[in-house]
CSV table of C-alpha atoms in Angstrom, one decimal:
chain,number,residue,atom,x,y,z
C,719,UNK,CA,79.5,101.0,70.4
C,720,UNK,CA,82.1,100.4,67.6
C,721,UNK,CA,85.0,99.0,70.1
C,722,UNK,CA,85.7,95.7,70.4
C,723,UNK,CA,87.2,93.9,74.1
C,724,UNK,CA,90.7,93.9,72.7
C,725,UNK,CA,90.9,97.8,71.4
C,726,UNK,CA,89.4,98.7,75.1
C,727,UNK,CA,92.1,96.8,76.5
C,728,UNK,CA,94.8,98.2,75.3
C,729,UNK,CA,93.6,101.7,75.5
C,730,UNK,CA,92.9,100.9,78.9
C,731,UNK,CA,96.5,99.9,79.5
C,732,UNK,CA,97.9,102.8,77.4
C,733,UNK,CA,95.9,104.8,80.0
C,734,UNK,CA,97.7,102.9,82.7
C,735,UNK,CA,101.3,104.7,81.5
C,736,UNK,CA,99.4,107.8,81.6
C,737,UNK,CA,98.9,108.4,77.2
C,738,UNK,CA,96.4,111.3,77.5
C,739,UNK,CA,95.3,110.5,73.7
C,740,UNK,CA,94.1,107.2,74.7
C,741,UNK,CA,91.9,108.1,77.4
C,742,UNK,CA,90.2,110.7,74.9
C,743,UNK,CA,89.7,107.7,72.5
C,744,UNK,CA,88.6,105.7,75.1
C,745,UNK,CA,85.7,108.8,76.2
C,746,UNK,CA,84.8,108.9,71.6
C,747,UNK,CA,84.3,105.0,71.9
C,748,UNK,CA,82.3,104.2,75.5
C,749,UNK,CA,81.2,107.9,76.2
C,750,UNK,CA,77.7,107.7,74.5
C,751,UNK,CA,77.2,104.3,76.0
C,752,UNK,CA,78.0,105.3,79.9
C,753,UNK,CA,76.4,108.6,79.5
C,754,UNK,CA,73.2,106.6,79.1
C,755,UNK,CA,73.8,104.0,81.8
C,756,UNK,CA,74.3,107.5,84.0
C,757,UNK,CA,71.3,108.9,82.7
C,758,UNK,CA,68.9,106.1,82.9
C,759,UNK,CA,70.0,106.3,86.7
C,760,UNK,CA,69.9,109.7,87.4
C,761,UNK,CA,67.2,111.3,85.0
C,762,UNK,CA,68.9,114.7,84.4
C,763,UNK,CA,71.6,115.9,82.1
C,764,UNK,CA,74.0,118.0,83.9
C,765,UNK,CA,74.0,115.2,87.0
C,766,UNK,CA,75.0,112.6,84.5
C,767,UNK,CA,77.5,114.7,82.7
C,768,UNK,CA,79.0,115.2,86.3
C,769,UNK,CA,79.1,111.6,86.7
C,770,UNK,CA,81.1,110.8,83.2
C,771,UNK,CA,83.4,113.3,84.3
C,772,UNK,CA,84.1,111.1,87.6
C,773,UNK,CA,83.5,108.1,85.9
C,774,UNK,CA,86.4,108.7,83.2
C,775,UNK,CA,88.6,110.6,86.1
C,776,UNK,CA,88.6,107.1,88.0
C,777,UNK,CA,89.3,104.8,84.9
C,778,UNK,CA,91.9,107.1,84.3
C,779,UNK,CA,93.4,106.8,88.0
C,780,UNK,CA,92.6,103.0,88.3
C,781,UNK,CA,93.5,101.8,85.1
C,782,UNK,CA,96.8,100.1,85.8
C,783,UNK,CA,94.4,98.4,88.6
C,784,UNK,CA,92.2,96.8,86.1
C,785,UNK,CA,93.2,92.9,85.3
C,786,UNK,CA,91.0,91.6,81.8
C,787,UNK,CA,90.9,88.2,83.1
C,788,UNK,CA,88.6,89.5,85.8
C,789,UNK,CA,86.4,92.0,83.8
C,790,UNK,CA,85.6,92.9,80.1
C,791,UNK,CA,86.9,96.0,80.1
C,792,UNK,CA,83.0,97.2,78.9
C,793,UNK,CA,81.6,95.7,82.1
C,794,UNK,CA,84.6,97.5,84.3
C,795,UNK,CA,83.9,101.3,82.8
C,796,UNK,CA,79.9,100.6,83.0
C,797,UNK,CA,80.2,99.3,86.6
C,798,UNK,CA,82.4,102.8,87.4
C,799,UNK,CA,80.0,104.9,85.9
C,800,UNK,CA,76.7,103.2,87.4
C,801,UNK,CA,78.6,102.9,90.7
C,802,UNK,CA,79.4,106.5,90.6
C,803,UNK,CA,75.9,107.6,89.1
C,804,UNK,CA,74.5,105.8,92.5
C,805,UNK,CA,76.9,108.1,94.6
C,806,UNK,CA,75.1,110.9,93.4
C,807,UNK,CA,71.5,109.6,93.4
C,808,UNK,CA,72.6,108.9,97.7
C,809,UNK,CA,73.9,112.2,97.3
C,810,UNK,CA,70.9,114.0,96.0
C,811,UNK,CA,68.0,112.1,97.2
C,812,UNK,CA,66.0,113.2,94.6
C,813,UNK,CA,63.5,110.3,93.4
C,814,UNK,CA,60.1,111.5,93.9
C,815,UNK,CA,59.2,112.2,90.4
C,816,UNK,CA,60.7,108.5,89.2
C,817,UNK,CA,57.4,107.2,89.2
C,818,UNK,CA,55.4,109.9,87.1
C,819,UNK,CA,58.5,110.7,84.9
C,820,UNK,CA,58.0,111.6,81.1
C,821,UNK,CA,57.3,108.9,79.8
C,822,UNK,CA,61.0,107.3,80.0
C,823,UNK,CA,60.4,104.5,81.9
C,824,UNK,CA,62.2,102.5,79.5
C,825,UNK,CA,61.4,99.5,78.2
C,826,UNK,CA,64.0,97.2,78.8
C,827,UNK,CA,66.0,97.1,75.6
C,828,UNK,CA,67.4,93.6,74.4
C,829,UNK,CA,68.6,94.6,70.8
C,830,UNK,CA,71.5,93.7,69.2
C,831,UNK,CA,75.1,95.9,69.9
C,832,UNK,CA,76.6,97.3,67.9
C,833,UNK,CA,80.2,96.1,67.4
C,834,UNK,CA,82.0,92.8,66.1
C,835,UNK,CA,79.9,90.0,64.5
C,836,UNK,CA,81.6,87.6,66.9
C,837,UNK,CA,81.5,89.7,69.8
C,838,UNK,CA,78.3,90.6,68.9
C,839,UNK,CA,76.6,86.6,68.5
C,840,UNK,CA,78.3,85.8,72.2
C,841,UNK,CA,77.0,89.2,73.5
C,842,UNK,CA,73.1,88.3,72.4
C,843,UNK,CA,73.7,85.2,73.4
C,844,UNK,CA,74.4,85.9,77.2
C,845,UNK,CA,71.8,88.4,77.2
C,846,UNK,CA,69.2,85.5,75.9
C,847,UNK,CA,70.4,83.0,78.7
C,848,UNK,CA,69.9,85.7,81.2
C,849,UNK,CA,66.4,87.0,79.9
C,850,UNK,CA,65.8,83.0,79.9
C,851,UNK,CA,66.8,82.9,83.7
C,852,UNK,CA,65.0,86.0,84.8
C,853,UNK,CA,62.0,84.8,83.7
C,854,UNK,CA,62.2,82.1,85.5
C,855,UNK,CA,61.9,83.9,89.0
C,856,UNK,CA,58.8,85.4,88.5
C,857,UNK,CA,57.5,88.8,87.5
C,858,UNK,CA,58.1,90.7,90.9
C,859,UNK,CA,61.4,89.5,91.1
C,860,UNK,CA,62.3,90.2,87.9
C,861,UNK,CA,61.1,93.6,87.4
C,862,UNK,CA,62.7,94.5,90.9
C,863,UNK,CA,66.2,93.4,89.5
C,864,UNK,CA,65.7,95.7,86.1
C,865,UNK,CA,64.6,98.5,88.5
C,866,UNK,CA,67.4,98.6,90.8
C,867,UNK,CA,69.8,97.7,88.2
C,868,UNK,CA,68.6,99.8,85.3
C,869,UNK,CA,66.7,102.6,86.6
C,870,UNK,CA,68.7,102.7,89.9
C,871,UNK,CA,66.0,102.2,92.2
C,872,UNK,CA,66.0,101.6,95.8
C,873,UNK,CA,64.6,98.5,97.8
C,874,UNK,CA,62.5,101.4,99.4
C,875,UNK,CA,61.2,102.7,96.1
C,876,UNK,CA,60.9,98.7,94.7
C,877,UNK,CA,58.1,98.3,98.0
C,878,UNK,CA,56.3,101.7,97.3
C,879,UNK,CA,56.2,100.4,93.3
C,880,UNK,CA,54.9,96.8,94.0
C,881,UNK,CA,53.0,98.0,97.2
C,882,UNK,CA,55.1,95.8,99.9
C,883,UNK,CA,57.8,96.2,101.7
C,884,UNK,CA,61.7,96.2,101.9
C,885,UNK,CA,62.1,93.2,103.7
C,886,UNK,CA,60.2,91.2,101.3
C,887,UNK,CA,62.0,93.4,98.7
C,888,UNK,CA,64.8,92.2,100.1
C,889,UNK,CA,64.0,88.5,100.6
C,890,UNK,CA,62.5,88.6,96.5
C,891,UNK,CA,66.0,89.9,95.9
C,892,UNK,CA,68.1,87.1,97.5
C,893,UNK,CA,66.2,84.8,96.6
C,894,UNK,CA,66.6,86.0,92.9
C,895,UNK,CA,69.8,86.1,93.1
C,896,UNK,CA,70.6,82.3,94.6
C,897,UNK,CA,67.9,81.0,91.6
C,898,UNK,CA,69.6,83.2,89.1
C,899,UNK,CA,73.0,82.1,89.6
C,900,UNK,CA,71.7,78.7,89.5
C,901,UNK,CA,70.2,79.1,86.6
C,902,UNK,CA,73.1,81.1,84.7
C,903,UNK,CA,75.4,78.6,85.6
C,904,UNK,CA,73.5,75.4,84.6
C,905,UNK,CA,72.4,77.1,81.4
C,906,UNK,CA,76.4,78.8,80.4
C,907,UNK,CA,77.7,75.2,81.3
C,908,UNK,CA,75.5,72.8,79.2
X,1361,UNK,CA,73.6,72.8,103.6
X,1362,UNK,CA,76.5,73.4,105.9
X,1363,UNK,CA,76.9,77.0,107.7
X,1364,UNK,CA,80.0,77.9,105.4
X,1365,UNK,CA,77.4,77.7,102.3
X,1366,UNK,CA,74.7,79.3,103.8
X,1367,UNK,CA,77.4,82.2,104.5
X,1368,UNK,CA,77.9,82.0,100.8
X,1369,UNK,CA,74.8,82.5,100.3
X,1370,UNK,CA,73.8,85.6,102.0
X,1371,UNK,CA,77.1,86.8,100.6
X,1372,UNK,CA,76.1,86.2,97.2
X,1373,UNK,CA,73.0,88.1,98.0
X,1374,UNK,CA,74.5,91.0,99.3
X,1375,UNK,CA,77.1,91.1,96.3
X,1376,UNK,CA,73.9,91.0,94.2
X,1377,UNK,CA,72.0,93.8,96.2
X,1378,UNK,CA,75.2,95.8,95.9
X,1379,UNK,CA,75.7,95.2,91.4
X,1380,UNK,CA,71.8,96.0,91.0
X,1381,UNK,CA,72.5,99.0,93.4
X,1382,UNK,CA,69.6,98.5,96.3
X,1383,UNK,CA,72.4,98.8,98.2
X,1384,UNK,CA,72.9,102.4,99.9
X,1385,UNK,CA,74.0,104.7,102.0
X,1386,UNK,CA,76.2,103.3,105.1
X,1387,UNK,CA,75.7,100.0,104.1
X,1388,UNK,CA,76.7,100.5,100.6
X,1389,UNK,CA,80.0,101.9,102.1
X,1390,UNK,CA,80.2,98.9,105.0
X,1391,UNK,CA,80.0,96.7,102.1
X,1392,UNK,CA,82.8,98.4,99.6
X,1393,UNK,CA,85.0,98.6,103.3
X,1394,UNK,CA,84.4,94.6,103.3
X,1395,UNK,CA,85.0,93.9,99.4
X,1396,UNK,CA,88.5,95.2,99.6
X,1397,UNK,CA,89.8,92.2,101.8
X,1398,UNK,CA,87.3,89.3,100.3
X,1399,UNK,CA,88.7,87.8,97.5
X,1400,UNK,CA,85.2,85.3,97.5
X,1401,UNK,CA,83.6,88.5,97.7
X,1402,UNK,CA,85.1,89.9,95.0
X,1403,UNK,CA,84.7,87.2,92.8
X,1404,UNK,CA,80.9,87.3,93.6
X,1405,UNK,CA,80.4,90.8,92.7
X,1406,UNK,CA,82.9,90.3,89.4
X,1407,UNK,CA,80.3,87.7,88.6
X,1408,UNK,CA,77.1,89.6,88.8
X,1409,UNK,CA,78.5,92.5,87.0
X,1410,UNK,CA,79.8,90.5,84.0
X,1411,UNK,CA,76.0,88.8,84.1
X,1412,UNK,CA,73.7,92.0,84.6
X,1413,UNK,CA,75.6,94.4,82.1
X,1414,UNK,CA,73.5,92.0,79.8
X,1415,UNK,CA,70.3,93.6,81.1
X,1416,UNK,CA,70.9,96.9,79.2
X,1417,UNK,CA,72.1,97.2,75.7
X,1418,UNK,CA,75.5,98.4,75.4
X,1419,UNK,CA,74.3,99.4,71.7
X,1420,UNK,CA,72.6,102.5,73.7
X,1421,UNK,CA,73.9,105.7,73.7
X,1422,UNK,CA,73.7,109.2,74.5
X,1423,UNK,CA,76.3,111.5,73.4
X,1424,UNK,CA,77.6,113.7,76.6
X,1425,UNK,CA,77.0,117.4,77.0
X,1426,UNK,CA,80.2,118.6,74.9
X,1427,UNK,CA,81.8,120.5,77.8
X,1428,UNK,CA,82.4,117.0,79.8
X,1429,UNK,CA,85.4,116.3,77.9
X,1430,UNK,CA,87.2,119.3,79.0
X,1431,UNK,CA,85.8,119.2,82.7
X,1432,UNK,CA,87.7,115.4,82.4
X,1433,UNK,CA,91.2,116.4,80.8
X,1434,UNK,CA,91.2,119.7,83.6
X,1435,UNK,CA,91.2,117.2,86.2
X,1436,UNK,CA,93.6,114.9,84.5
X,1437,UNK,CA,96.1,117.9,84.1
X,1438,UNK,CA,95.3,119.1,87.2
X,1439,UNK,CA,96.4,115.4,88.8
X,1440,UNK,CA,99.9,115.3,86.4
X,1441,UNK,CA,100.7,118.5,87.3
X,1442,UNK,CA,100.2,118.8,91.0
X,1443,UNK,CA,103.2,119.4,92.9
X,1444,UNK,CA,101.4,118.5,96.8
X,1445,UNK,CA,100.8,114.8,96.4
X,1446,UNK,CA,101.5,113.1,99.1
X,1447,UNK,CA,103.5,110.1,98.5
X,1448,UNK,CA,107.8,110.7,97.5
X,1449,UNK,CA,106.8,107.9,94.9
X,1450,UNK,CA,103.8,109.2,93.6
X,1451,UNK,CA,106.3,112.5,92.9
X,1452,UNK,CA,108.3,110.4,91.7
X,1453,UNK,CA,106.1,108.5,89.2
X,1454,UNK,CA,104.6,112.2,88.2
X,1455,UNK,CA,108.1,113.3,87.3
X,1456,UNK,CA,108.5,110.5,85.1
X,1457,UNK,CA,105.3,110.6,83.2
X,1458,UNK,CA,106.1,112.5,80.5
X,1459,UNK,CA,108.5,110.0,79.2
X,1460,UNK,CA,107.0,107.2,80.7
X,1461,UNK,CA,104.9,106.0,77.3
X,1462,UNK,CA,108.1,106.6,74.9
X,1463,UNK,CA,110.1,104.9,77.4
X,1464,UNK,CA,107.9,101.8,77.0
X,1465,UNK,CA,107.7,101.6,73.7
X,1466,UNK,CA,111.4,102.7,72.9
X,1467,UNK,CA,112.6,100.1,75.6
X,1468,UNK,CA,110.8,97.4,73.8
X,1469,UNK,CA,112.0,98.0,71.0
X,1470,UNK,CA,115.1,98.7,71.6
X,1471,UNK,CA,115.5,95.7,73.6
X,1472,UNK,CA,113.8,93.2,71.9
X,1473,UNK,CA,114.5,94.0,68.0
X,1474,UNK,CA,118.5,93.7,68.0
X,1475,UNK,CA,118.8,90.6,69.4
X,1476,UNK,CA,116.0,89.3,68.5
X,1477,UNK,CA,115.2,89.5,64.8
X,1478,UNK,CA,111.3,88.5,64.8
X,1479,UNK,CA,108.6,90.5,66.4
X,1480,UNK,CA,108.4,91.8,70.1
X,1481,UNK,CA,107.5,88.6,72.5
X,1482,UNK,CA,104.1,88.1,73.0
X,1483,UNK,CA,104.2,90.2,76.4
X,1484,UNK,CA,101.5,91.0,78.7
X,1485,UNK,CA,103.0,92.4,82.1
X,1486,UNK,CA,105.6,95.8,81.5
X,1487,UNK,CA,106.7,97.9,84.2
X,1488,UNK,CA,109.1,100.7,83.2
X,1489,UNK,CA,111.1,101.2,86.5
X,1490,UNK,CA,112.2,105.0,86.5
X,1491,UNK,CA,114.7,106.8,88.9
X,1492,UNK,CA,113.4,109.9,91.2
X,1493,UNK,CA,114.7,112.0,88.5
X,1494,UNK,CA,112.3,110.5,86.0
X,1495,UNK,CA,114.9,108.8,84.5
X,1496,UNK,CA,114.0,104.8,83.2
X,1497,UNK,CA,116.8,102.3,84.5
X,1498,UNK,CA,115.1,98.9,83.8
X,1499,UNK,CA,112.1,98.0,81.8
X,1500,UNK,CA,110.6,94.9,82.6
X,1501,UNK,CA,108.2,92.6,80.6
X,1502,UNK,CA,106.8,88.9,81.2
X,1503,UNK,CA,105.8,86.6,78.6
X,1504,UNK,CA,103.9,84.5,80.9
X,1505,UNK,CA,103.1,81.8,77.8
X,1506,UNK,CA,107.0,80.6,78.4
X,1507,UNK,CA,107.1,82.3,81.7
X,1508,UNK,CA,109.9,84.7,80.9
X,1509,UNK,CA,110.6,88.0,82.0
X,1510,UNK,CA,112.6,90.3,79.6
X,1511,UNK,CA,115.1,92.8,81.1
X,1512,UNK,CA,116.6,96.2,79.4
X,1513,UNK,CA,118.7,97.9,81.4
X,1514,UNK,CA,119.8,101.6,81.5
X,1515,UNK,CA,123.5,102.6,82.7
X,1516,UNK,CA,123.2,101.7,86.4
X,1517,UNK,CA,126.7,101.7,88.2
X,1518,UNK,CA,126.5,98.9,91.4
X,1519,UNK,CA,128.1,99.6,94.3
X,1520,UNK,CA,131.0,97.4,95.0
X,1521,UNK,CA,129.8,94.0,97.0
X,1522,UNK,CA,126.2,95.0,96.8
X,1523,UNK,CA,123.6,93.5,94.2
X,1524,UNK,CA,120.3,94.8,93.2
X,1525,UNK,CA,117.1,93.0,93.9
X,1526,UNK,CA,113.5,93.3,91.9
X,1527,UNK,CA,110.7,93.4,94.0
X,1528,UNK,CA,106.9,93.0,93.4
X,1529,UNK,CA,104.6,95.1,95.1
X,1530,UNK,CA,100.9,93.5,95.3
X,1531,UNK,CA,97.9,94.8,94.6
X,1532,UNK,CA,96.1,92.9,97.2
X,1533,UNK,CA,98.1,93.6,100.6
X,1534,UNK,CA,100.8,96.0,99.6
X,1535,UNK,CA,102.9,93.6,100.7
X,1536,UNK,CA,106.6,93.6,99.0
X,1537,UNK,CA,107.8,90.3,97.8
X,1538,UNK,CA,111.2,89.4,96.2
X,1539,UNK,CA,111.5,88.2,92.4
X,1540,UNK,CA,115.3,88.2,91.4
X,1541,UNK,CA,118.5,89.2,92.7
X,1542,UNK,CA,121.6,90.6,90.3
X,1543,UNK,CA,125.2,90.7,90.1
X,1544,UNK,CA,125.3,92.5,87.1
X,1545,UNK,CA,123.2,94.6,85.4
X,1546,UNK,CA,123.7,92.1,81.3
X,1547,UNK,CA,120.6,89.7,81.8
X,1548,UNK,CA,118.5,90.3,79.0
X,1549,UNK,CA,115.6,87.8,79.6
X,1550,UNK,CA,115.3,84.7,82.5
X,1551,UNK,CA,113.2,81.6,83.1
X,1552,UNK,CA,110.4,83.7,85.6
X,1553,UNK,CA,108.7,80.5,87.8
X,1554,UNK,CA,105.3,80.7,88.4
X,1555,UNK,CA,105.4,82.2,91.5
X,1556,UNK,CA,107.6,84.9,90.8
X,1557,UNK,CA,105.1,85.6,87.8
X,1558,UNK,CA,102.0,85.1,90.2
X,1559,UNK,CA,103.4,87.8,91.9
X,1560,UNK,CA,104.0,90.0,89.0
X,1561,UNK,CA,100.7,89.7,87.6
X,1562,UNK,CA,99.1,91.1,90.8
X,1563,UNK,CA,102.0,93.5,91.6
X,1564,UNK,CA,100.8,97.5,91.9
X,1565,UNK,CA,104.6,98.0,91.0
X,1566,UNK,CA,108.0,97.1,90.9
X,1567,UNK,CA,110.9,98.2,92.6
X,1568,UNK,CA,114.7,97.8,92.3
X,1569,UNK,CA,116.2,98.0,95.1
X,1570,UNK,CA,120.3,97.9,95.8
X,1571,UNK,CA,120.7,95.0,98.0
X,1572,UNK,CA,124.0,93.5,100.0
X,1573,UNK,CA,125.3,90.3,98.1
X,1574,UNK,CA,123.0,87.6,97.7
X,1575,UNK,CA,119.8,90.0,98.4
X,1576,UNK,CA,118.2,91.1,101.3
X,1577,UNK,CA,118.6,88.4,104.5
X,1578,UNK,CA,115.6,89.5,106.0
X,1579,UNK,CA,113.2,89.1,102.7
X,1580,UNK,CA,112.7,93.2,103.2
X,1581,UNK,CA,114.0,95.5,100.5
X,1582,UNK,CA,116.5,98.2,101.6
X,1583,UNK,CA,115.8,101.7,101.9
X,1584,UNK,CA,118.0,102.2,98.7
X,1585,UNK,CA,115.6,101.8,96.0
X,1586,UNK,CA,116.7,102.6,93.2
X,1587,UNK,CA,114.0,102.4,90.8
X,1588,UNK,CA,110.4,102.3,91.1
X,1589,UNK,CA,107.5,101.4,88.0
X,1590,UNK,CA,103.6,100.8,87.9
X,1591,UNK,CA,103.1,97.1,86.9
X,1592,UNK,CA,100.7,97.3,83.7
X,1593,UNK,CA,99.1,95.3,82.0
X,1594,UNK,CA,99.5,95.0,78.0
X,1595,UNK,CA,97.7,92.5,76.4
X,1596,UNK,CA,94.8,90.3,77.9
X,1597,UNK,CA,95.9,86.9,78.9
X,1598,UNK,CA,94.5,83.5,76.7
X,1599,UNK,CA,91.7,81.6,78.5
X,1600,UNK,CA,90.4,84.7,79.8
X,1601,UNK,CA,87.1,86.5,80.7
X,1602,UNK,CA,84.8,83.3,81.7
X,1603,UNK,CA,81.5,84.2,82.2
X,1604,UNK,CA,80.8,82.1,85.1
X,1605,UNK,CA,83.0,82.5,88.0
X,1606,UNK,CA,84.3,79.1,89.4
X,1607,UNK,CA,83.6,80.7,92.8
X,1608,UNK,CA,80.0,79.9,94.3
């Protein structure tokens, strides 16, 4: 993704006064990148195409909503588009074949972006200090949290994978996330 | 630990179950329900999602099936150009769309370049207040660096022994706060205290309102509003976007 925090910003805002161009920009830049957030999620084509198609309808709507010093404006769209592709997974309740799919159970991906330099160091950066952390909870824990988050699964479907069940998928969760947050903020503030 | 941090703690988690997405169904709505009025609860989810989008790698991508951007600017015509929406202002603001973005940027620079030679200020709030005809009567911008707000105003005739009044809208409780009552419709810019520009940074909108002298007694605005604008956003503020929220 070419755009940098600033250039989403604005077009953001220009959205916000209703400038039809800059939503289309906005779909060119972040399109590619939300379509695959979608589609990791939801595992079909036509379902995450629907989902863009809400996803940019709601950043259009809620765009004079959206406040920078709360959210990069990357993290705001994604979180639209994977809330939205979750919608439709609740929607659909179609998961069974998540397990034996085609071979896309991705590995997790930690390469470099691909926008500005700076941008770009900082970005690797925070994803390093959170790979750093994860590992620190234990393998269980942290494959659960990359499930859910990146492959949309359930605390149901977390239990049937690691042959348990939800409440200690739900227990390895909390606890991840109090010894995550510690972590992330003793690492980001020394 | 006290019982207030172990609440914070079981609402971190449940922030967390909702950003990885564990969370579903009735729940997942019971949650969103809650998140609109917890600020803490807000900041906790802001938190995890600014931390987990570093799981995947925004460098991925997938191009869309070619027919989702039409399916996205149908709806977005279909939204401008509906005619049942529910809200007088939400008319109001459709009417005024299509010249709401030349209005911005004509009112700035109209208003900023004469009488001041150098560039536009370094603004970051702007709400272009617009009449139920669709017709701009004030444009408002804060430069919250030397907490100013800049006004242009349009030709609006005040009633004699009345004033107008801005008021903020917020974001967070729709309730209307006052910023400024006028006499006359010549201030070009005014010292904005921090309140009044707290307020503006988490207004929805603004609204112009007339007012008798002095401003409204009770704190309310009138049912005379004049004027009516969404409160954007232009540029990002300085010491922005920290990774960690201060919140735990």
């Amino acid at each position: 993704m070419a755009a940098n925090d600033d250039e989403l910003i604005t077009l953001i805002a220009r959205c916000a006064i209703r400038d039809q161009q800059a939503i289309k920009t906005l779909f060119e830049l972040v399109s590619p990148y939300l379509n695959s957030v979608a589609y990791r999620i939801l595992r079909c084509n036509d379902a995450s195409s629907d989902v863009l198609q809400e996803a940019f309808f709601q950043i259009w709507t809620n765009a004079a909503s959206y406040r920078p010093h709360l959210a990069k404006p990357l993290t705001w769209m994604a979180s639209i588009a994977r809330y939205r592709a979750l919608d439709r997974l609740d929607h659909e309740k179609r998961r069974q074949e998540k397990f034996v799919s085609d071979g896309e159970e991705h590995e997790l991906e930690w390469e470099l972006g691909n926008n500005e330099p700076e941008q770009q160091m900082a970005s690797q950066q925070l994803k390093f200090y959170l790979h750093k952390c994860l590992v620190t909870l234990g393998d269980n824990i942290k494959h659960s949290i990359e499930l859910a988050y990146l492959q949309g699964y359930s605390r149901e479907e977390i239990a049937e994978k690691f042959n348990t069940n939800t409440n200690t998928v739900k227990s390895w969760l909390h606890r991840g996330a109090e010894r995550l947050r510690l972590c992330l903020e003793a690492t980001l503030n020394s | 630990m006290s019982r207030s941090d172990t609440e914070l703690l079981t609402q971190d988690g449940m922030a967390f179950e909702y950003v990885t997405g564990v969370m579903r169904g009735t729940e997942r709505k019971s949650f969103e329900a809650a998140l609109q009025q917890n600020a803490s609860l807000q900041a906790q989810v802001q938190f995890w999602e600014e931390q987990l989008i570093n799981l995947s790698d925004t460098a991925s991508a997938r191009n869309p099936h070619p027919k989702t951007w039409t399916g996205i600017e149908q709806r977005i015509q279909q939204s401008l150009s509906s005619t049942t929406l529910p809200s007088r202002w939400v008319t109001w603001m459709g009417l005024g769309v299509p010249s709401l973005l030349t209005a911005v940027l004509v009112s700035c620079l109209f208003l900023f370049l004469p009488q001041h030679k150098q560039a536009i200020p370094n603004s970051d709030y702007v709400a272009v207040l617009i009449n139920i005809k669709g017709e701009p009567l004030l444009t408002a911008l804060t430069e919250s660096s030397n907490n100013v707000m800049w006004l242009k105003w349009e030709k609006i005739t005040i009633t004699p022994n009345k004033n107008l009044q801005l008021w903020a809208i917020s974001k967070r409780d729709g309730q209307t706060r006052p910023i400024k009552v006028f006499a006359q419709t010549d201030t070009g810019q005014m010292a904005l205290p921090k309140a009044s520009l707290h307020l503006v940074k988490e207004a929805a909108s603004l609204i112009l309102t007339e007012e008798d002298i002095g401003g409204s007694a009770l704190d309310e605005p009138s049912d005379i509003v004049l004027a009516k604008g969404a409160c954007v956003l232009l540029t990002p503020e300085s010491a922005t976007n920290t990774p960690v929220s201060k919140t735990i």
